[in-house]
Tab-separated table of N, CA, C and O and ligand atoms in Angstrom:
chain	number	residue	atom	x	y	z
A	1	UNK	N	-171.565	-115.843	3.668
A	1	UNK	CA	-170.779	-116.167	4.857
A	1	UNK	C	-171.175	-115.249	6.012
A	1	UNK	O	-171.324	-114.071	5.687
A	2	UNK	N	-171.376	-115.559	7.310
A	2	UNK	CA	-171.843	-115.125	8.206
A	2	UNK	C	-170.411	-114.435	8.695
A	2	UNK	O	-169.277	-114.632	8.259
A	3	UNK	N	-170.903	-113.492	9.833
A	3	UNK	CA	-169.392	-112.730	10.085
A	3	UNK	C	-168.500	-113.657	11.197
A	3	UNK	O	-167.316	-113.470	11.478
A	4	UNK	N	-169.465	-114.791	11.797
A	4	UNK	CA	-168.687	-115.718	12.638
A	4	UNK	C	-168.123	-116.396	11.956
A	4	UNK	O	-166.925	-116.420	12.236
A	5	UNK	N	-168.547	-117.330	10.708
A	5	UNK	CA	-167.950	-118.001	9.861
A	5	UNK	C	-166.729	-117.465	9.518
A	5	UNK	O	-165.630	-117.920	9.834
A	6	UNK	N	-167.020	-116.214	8.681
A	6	UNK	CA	-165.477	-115.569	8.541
A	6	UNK	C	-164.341	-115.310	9.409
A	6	UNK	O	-163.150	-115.430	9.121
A	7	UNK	N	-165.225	-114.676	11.283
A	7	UNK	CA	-163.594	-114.802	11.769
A	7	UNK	C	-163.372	-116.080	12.165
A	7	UNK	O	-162.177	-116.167	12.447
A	8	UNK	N	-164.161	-117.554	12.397
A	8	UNK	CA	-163.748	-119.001	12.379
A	8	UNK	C	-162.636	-118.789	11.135
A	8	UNK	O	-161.420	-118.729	11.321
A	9	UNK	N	-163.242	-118.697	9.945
A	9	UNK	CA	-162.037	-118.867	8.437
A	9	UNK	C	-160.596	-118.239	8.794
A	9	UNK	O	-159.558	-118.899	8.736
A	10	UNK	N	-160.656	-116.987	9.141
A	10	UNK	CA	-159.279	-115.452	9.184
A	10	UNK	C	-159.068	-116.441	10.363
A	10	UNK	O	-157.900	-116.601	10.009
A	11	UNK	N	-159.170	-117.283	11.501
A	11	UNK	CA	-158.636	-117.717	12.632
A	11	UNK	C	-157.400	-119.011	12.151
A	11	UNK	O	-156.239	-119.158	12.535
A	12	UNK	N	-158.101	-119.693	11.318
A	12	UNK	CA	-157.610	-120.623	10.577
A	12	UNK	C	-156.870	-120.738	10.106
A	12	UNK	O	-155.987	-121.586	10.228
A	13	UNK	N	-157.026	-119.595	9.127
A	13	UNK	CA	-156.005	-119.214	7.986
A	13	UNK	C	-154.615	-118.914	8.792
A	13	UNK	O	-153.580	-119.578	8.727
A	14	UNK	N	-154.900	-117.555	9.693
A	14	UNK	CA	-153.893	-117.749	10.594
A	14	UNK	C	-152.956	-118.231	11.212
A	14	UNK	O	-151.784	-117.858	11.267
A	15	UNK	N	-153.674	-119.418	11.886
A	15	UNK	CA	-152.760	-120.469	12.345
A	15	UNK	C	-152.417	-121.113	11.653
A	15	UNK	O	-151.323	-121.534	12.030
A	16	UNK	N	-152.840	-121.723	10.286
A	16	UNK	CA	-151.956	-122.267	9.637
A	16	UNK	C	-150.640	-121.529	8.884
A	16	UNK	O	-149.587	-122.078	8.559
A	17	UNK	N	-151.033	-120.067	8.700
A	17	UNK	CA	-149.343	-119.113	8.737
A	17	UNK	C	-149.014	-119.312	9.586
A	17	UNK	O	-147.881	-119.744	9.371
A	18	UNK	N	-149.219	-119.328	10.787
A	18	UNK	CA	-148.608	-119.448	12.214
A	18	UNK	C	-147.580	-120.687	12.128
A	18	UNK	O	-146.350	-120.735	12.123
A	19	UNK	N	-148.516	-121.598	12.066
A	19	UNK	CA	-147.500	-122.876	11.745
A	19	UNK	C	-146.710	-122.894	10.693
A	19	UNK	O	-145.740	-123.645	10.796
A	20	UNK	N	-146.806	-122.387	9.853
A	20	UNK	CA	-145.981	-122.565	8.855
A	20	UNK	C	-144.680	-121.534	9.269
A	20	UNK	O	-143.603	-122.001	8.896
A	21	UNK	N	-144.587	-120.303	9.925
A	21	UNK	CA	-143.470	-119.858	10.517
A	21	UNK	C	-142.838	-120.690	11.345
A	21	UNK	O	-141.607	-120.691	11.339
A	22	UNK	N	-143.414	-121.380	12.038
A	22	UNK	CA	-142.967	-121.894	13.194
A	22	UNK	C	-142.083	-122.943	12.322
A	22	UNK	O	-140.872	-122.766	12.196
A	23	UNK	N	-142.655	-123.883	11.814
A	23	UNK	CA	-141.996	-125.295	10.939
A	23	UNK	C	-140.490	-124.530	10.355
A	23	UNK	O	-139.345	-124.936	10.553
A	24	UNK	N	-140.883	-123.426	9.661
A	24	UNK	CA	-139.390	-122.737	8.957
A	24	UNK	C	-138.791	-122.074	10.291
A	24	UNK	O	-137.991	-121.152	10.127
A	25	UNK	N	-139.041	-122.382	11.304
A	25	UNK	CA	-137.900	-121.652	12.081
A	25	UNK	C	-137.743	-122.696	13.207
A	25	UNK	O	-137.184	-122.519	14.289
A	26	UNK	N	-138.558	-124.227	12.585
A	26	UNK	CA	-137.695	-124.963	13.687
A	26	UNK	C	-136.492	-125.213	14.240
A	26	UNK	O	-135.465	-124.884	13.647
A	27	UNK	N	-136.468	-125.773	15.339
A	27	UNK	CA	-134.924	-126.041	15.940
A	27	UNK	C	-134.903	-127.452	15.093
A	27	UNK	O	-135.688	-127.896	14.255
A	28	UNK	N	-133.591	-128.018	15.694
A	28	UNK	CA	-132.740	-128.909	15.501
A	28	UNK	C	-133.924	-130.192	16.205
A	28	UNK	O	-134.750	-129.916	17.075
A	29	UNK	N	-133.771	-131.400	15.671
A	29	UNK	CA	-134.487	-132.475	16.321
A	29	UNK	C	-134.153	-133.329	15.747
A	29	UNK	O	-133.742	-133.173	14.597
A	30	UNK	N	-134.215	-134.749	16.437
A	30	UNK	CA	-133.991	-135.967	16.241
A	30	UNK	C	-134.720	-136.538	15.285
A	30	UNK	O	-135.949	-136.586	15.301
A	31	UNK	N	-133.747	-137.153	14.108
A	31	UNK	CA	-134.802	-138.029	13.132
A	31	UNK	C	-134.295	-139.161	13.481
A	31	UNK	O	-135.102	-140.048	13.759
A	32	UNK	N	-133.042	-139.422	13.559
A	32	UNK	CA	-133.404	-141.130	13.571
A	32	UNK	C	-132.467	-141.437	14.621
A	32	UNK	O	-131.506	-140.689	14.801
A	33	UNK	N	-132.671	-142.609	15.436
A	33	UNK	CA	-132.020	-142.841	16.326
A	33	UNK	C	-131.311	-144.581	16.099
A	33	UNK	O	-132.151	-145.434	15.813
A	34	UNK	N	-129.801	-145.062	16.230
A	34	UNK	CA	-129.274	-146.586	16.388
A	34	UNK	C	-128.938	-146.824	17.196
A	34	UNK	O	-127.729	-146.631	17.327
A	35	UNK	N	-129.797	-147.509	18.548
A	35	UNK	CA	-130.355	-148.493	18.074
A	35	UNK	C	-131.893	-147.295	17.834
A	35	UNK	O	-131.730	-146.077	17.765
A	36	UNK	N	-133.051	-147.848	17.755
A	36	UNK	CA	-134.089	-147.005	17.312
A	36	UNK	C	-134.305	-146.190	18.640
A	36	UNK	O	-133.340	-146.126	19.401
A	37	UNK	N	-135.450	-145.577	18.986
A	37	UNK	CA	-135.654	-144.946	20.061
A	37	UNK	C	-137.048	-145.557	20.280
A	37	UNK	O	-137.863	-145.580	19.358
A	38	UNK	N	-137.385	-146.166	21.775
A	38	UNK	CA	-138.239	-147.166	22.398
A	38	UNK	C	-138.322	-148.155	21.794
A	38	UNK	O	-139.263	-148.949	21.799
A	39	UNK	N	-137.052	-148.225	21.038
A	39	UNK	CA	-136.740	-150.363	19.874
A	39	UNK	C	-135.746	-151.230	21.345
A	39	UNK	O	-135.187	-150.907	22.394
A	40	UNK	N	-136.021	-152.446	20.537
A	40	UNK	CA	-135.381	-153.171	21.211
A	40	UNK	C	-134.402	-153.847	20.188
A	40	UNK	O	-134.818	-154.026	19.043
A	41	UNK	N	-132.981	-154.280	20.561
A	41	UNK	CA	-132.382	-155.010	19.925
A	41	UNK	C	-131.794	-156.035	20.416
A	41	UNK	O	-131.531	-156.158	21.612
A	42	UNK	N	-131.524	-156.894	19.499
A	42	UNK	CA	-130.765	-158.655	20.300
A	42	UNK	C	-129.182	-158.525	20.888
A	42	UNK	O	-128.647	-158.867	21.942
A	43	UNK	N	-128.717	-157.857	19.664
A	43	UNK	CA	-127.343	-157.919	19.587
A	43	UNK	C	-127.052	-157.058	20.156
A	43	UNK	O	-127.496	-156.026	19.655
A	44	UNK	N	-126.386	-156.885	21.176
A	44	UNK	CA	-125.542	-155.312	22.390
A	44	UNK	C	-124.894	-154.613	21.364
A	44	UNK	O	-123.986	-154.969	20.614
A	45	UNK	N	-125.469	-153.630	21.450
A	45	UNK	CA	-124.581	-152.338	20.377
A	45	UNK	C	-123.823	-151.738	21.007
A	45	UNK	O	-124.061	-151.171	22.074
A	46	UNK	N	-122.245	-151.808	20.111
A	46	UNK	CA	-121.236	-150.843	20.074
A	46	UNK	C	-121.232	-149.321	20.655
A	46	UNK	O	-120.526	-148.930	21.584
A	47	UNK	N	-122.173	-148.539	19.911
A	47	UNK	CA	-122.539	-147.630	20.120
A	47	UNK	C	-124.049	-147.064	19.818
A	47	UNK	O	-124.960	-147.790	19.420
A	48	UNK	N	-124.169	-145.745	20.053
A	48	UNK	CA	-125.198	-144.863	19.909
A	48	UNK	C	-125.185	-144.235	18.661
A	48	UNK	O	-123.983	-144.172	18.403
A	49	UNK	N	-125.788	-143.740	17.745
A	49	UNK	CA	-125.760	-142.579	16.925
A	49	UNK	C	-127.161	-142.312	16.844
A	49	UNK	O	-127.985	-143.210	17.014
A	50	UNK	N	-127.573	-140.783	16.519
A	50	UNK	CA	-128.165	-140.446	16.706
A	50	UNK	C	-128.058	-138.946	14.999
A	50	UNK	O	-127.019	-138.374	14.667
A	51	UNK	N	-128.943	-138.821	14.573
A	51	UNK	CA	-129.004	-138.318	13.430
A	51	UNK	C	-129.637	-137.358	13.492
A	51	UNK	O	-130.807	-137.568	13.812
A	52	UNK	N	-129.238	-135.841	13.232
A	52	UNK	CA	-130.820	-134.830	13.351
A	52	UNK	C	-130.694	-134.282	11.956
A	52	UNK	O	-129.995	-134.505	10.968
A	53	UNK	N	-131.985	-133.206	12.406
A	53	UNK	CA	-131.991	-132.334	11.030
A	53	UNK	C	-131.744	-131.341	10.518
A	53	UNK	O	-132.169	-130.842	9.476
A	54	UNK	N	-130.841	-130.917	11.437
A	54	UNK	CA	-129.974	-130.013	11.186
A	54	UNK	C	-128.268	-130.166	11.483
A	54	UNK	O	-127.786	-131.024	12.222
A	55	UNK	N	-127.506	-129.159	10.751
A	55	UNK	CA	-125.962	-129.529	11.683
A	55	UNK	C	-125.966	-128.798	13.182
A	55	UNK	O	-126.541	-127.742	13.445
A	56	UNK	N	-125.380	-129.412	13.869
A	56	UNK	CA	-124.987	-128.934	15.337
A	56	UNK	C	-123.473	-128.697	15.356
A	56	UNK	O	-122.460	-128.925	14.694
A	57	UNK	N	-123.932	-128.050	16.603
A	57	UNK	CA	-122.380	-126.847	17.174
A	57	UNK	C	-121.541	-128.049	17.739
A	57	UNK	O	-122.202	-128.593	18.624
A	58	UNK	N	-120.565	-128.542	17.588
A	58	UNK	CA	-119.910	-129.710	18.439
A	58	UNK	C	-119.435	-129.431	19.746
A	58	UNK	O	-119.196	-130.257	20.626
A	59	UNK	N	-119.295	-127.963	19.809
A	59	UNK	CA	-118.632	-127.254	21.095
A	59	UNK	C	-120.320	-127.345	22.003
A	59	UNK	O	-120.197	-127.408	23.227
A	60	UNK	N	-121.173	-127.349	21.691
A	60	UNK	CA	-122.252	-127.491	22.447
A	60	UNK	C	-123.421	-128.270	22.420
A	60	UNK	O	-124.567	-128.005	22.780
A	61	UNK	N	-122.611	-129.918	21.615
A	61	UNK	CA	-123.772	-130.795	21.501
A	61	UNK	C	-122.940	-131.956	22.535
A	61	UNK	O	-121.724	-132.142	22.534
A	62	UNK	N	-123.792	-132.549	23.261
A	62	UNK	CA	-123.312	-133.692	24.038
A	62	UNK	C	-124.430	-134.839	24.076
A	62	UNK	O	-125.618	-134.595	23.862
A	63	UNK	N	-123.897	-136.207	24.391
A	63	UNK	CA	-125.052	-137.321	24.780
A	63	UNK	C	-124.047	-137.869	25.729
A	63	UNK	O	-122.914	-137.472	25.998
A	64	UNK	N	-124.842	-139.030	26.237
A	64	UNK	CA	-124.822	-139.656	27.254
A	64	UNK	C	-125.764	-140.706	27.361
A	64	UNK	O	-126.980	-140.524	27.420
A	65	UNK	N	-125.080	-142.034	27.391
A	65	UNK	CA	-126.130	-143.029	27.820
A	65	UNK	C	-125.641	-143.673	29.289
A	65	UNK	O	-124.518	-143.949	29.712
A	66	UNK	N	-127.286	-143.820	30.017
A	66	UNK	CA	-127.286	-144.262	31.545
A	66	UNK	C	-128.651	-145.505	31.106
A	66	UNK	O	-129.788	-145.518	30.634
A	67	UNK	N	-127.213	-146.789	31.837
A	67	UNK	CA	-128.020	-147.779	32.644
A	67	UNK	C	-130.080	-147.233	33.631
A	67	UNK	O	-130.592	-146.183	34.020
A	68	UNK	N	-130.507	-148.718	33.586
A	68	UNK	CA	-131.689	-148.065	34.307
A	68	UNK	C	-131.154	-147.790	35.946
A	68	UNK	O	-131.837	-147.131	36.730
A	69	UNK	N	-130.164	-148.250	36.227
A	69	UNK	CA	-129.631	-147.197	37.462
A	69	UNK	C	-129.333	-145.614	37.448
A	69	UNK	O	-129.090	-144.937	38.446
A	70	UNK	N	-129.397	-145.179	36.172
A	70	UNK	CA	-128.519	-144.017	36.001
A	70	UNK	C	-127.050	-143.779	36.189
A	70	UNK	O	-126.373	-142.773	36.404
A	71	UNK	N	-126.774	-145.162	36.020
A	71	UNK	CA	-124.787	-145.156	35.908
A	71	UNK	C	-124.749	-144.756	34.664
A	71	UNK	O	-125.503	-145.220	33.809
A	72	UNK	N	-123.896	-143.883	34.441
A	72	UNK	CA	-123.396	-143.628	32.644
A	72	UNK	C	-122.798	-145.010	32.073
A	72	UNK	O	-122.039	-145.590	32.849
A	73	UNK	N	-122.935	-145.363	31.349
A	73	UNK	CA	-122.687	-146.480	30.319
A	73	UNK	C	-121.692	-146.661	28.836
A	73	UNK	O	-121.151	-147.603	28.257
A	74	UNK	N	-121.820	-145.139	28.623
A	74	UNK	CA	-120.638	-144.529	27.910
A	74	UNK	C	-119.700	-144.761	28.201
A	74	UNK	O	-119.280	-145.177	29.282
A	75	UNK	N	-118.947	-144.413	26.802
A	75	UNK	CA	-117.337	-144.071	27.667
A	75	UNK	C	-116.544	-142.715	27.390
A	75	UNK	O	-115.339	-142.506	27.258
A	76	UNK	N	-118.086	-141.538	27.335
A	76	UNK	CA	-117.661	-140.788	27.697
A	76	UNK	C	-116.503	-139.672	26.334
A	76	UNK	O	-115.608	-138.832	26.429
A	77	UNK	N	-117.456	-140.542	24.917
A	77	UNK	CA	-116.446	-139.804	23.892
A	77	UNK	C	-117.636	-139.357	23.021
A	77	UNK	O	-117.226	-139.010	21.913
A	78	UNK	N	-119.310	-139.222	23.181
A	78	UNK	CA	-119.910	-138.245	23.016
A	78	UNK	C	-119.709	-137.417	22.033
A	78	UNK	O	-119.463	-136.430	22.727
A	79	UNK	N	-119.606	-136.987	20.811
A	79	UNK	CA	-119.335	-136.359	20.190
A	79	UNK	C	-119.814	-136.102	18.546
A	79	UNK	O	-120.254	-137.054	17.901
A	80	UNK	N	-119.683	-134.680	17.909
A	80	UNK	CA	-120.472	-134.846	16.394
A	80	UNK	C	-119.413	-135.328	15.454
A	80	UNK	O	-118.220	-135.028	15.415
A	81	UNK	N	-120.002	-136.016	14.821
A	81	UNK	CA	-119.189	-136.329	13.516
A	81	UNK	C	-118.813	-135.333	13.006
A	81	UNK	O	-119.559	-134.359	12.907
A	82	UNK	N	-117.406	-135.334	12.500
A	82	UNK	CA	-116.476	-134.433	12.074
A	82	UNK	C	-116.801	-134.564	10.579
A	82	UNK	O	-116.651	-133.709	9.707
A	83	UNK	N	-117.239	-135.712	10.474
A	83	UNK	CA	-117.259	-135.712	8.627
A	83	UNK	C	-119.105	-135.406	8.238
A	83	UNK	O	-119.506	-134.993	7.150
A	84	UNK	N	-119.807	-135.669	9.191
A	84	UNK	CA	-120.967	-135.158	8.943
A	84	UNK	C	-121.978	-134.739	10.464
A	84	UNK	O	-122.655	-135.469	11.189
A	85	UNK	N	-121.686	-133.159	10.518
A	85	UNK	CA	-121.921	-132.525	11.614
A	85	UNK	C	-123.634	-132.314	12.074
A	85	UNK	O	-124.144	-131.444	12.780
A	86	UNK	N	-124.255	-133.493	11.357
A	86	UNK	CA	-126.418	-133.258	11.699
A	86	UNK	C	-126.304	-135.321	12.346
A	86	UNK	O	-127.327	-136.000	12.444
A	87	UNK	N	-124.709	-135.952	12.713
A	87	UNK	CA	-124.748	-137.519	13.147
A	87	UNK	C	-124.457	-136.626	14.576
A	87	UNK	O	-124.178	-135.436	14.716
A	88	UNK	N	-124.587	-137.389	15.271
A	88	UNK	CA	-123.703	-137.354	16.642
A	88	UNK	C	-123.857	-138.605	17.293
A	88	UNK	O	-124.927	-139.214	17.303
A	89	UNK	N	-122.685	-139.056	17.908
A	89	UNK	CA	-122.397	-140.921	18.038
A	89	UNK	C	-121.389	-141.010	19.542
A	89	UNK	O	-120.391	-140.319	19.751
A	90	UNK	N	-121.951	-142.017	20.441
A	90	UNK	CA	-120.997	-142.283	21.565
A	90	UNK	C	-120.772	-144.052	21.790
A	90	UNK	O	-121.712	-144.837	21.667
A	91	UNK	N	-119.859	-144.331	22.013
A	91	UNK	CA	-119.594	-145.475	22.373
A	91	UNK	C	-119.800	-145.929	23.781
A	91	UNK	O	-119.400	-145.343	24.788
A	92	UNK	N	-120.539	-147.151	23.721
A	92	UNK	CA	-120.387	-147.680	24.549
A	92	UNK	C	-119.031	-148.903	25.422
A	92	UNK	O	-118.044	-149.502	24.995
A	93	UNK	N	-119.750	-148.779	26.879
A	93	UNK	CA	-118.569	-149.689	27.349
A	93	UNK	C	-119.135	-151.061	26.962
A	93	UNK	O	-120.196	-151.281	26.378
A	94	UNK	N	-118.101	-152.061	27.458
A	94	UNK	CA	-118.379	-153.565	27.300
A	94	UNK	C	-118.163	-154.273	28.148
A	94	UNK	O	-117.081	-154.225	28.733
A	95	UNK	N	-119.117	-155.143	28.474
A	95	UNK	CA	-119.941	-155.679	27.418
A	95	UNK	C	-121.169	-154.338	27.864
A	95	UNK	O	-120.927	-153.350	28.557
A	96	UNK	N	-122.278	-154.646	27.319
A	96	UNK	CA	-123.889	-153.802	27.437
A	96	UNK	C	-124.419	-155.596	27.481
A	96	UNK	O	-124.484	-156.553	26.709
A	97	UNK	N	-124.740	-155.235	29.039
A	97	UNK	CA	-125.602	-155.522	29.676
A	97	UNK	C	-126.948	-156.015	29.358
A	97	UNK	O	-127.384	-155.015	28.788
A	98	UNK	N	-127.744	-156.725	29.339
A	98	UNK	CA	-129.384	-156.748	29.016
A	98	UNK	C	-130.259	-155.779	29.643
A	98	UNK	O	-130.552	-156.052	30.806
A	99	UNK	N	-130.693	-154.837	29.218
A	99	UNK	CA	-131.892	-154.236	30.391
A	99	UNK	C	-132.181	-152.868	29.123
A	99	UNK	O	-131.881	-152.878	27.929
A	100	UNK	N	-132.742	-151.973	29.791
A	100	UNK	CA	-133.251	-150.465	29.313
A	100	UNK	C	-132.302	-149.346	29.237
A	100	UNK	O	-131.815	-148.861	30.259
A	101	UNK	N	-132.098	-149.034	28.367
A	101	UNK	CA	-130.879	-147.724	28.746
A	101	UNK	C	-131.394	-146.848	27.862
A	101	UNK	O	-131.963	-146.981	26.778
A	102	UNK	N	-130.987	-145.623	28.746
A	102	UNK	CA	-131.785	-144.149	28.598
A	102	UNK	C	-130.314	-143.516	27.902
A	102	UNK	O	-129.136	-143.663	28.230
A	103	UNK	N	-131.125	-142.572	26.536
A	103	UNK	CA	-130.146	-141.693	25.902
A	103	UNK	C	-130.278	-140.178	26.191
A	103	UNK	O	-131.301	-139.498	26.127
A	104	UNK	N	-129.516	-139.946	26.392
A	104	UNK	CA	-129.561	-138.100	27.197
A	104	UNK	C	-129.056	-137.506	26.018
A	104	UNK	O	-127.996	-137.942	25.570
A	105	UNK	N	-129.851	-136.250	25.237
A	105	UNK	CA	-128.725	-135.561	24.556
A	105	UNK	C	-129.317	-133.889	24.855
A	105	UNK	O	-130.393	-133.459	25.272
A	106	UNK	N	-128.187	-133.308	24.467
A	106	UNK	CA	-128.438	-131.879	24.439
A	106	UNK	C	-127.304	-131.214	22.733
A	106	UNK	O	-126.095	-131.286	22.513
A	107	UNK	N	-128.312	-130.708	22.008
A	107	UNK	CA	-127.529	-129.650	21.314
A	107	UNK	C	-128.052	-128.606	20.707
A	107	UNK	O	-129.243	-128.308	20.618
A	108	UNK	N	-127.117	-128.051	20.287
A	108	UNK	CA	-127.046	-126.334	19.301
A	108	UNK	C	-126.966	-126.539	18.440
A	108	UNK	O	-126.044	-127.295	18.133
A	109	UNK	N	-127.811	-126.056	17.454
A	109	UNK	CA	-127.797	-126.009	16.025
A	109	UNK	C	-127.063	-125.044	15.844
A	109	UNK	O	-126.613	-124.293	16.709
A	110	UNK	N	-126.858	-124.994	14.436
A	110	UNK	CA	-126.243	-123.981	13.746
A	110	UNK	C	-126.991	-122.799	13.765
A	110	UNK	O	-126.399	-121.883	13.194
A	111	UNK	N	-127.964	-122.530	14.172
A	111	UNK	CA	-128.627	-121.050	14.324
A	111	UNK	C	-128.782	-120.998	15.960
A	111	UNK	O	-129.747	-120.466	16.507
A	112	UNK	N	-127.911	-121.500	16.524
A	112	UNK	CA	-127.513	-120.936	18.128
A	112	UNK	C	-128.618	-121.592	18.903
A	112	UNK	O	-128.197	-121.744	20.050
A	113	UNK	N	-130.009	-122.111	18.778
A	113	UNK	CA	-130.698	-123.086	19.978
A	113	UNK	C	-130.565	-123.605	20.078
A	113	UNK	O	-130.180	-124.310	19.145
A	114	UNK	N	-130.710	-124.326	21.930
A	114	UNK	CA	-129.948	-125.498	22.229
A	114	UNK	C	-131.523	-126.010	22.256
A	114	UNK	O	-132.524	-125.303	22.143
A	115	UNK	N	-131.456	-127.387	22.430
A	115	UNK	CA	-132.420	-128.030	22.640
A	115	UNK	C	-132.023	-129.302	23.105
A	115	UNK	O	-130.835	-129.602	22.988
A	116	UNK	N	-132.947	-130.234	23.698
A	116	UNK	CA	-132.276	-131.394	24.683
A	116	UNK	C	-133.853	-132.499	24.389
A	116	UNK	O	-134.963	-132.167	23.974
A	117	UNK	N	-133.400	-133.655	24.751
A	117	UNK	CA	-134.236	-134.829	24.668
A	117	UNK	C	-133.880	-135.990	25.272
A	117	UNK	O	-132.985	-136.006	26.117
A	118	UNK	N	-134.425	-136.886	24.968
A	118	UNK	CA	-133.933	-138.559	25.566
A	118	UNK	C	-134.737	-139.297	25.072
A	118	UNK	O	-135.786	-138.796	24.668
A	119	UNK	N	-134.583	-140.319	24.976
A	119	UNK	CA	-135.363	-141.540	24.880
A	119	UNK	C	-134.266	-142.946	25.264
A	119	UNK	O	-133.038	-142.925	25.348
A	120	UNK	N	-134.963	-143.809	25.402
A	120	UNK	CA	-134.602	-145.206	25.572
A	120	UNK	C	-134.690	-146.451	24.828
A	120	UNK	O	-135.761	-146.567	24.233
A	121	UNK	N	-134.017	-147.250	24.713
A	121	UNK	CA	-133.978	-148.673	24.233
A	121	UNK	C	-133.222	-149.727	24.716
A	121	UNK	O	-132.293	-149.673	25.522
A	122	UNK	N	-133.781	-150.861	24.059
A	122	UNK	CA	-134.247	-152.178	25.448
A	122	UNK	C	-132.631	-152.920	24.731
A	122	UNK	O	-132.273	-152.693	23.576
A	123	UNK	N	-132.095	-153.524	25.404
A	123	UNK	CA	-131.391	-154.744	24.834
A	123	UNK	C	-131.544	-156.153	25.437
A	123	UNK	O	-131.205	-156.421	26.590
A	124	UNK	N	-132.032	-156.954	24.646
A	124	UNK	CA	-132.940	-158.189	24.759
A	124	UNK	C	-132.352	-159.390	25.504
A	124	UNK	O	-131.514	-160.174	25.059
A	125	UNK	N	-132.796	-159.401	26.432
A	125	UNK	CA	-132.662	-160.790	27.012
A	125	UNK	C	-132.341	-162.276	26.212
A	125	UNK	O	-132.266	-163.321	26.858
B	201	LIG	CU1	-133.709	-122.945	16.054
């Protein structure tokens, strides 16, 4: 092995410890989103839920869904499931409309980072 080869190898090796700290000390993030996240659905949904992978702080997790105007669309009851604190679910008003609506969320995991995201989904003409 040449001595470049080796620090290419020790660089490697590295970052893949690197990553592997990082993965065990991820934050909180979105696994699954209802309706999906950039899905479309037929039927106007009730509500939002939104599922992560970790539990969140309820005192510091919020969502929000906005029309493609950016009118909120909610009604504004946002909140984590009490019976399982890694859901968090908001209702919508009625009816939902046909068009694109954007999901806003922000929360805290249980190891104190907040973290925030969005995505959107279509409801079908
Ligand atoms: Cu974290």
């Amino acid at each position: 092995m040449s001595t470049q080869r080796t620090i290419v190898s020790l660089a490697a090796s590295f970052a893949f410890v690197l990553s592997g700290a990082v993965s065990a000390l991820a934050h909180a993030h979105l696994v699954r989103a209802t309706p999906a996240a950039g899905g479309t659905v037929q039927t106007p949904p009730s509500e939002v839920t939104l599922r992560f992978n970790e539990k969140l702080e309820a005192k510091f997790s919020s969502v929000v869904v906005r029309d493609s105007g950016g009118k909120q669309v909610d009604k504004g009851d946002g909140a984590v499931d009490k019976g399982d604190r890694t859901v968090m679910r908001v209702q919508l008003q009625q009816p939902v409309a046909p068009g694109v609506y954007k999901v806003e969320w922000k929360v805290m995991s249980a190891d104190t980072h907040k973290v925030d995201g969005s995505f959107t989904f279509k409801v079908g003409e």
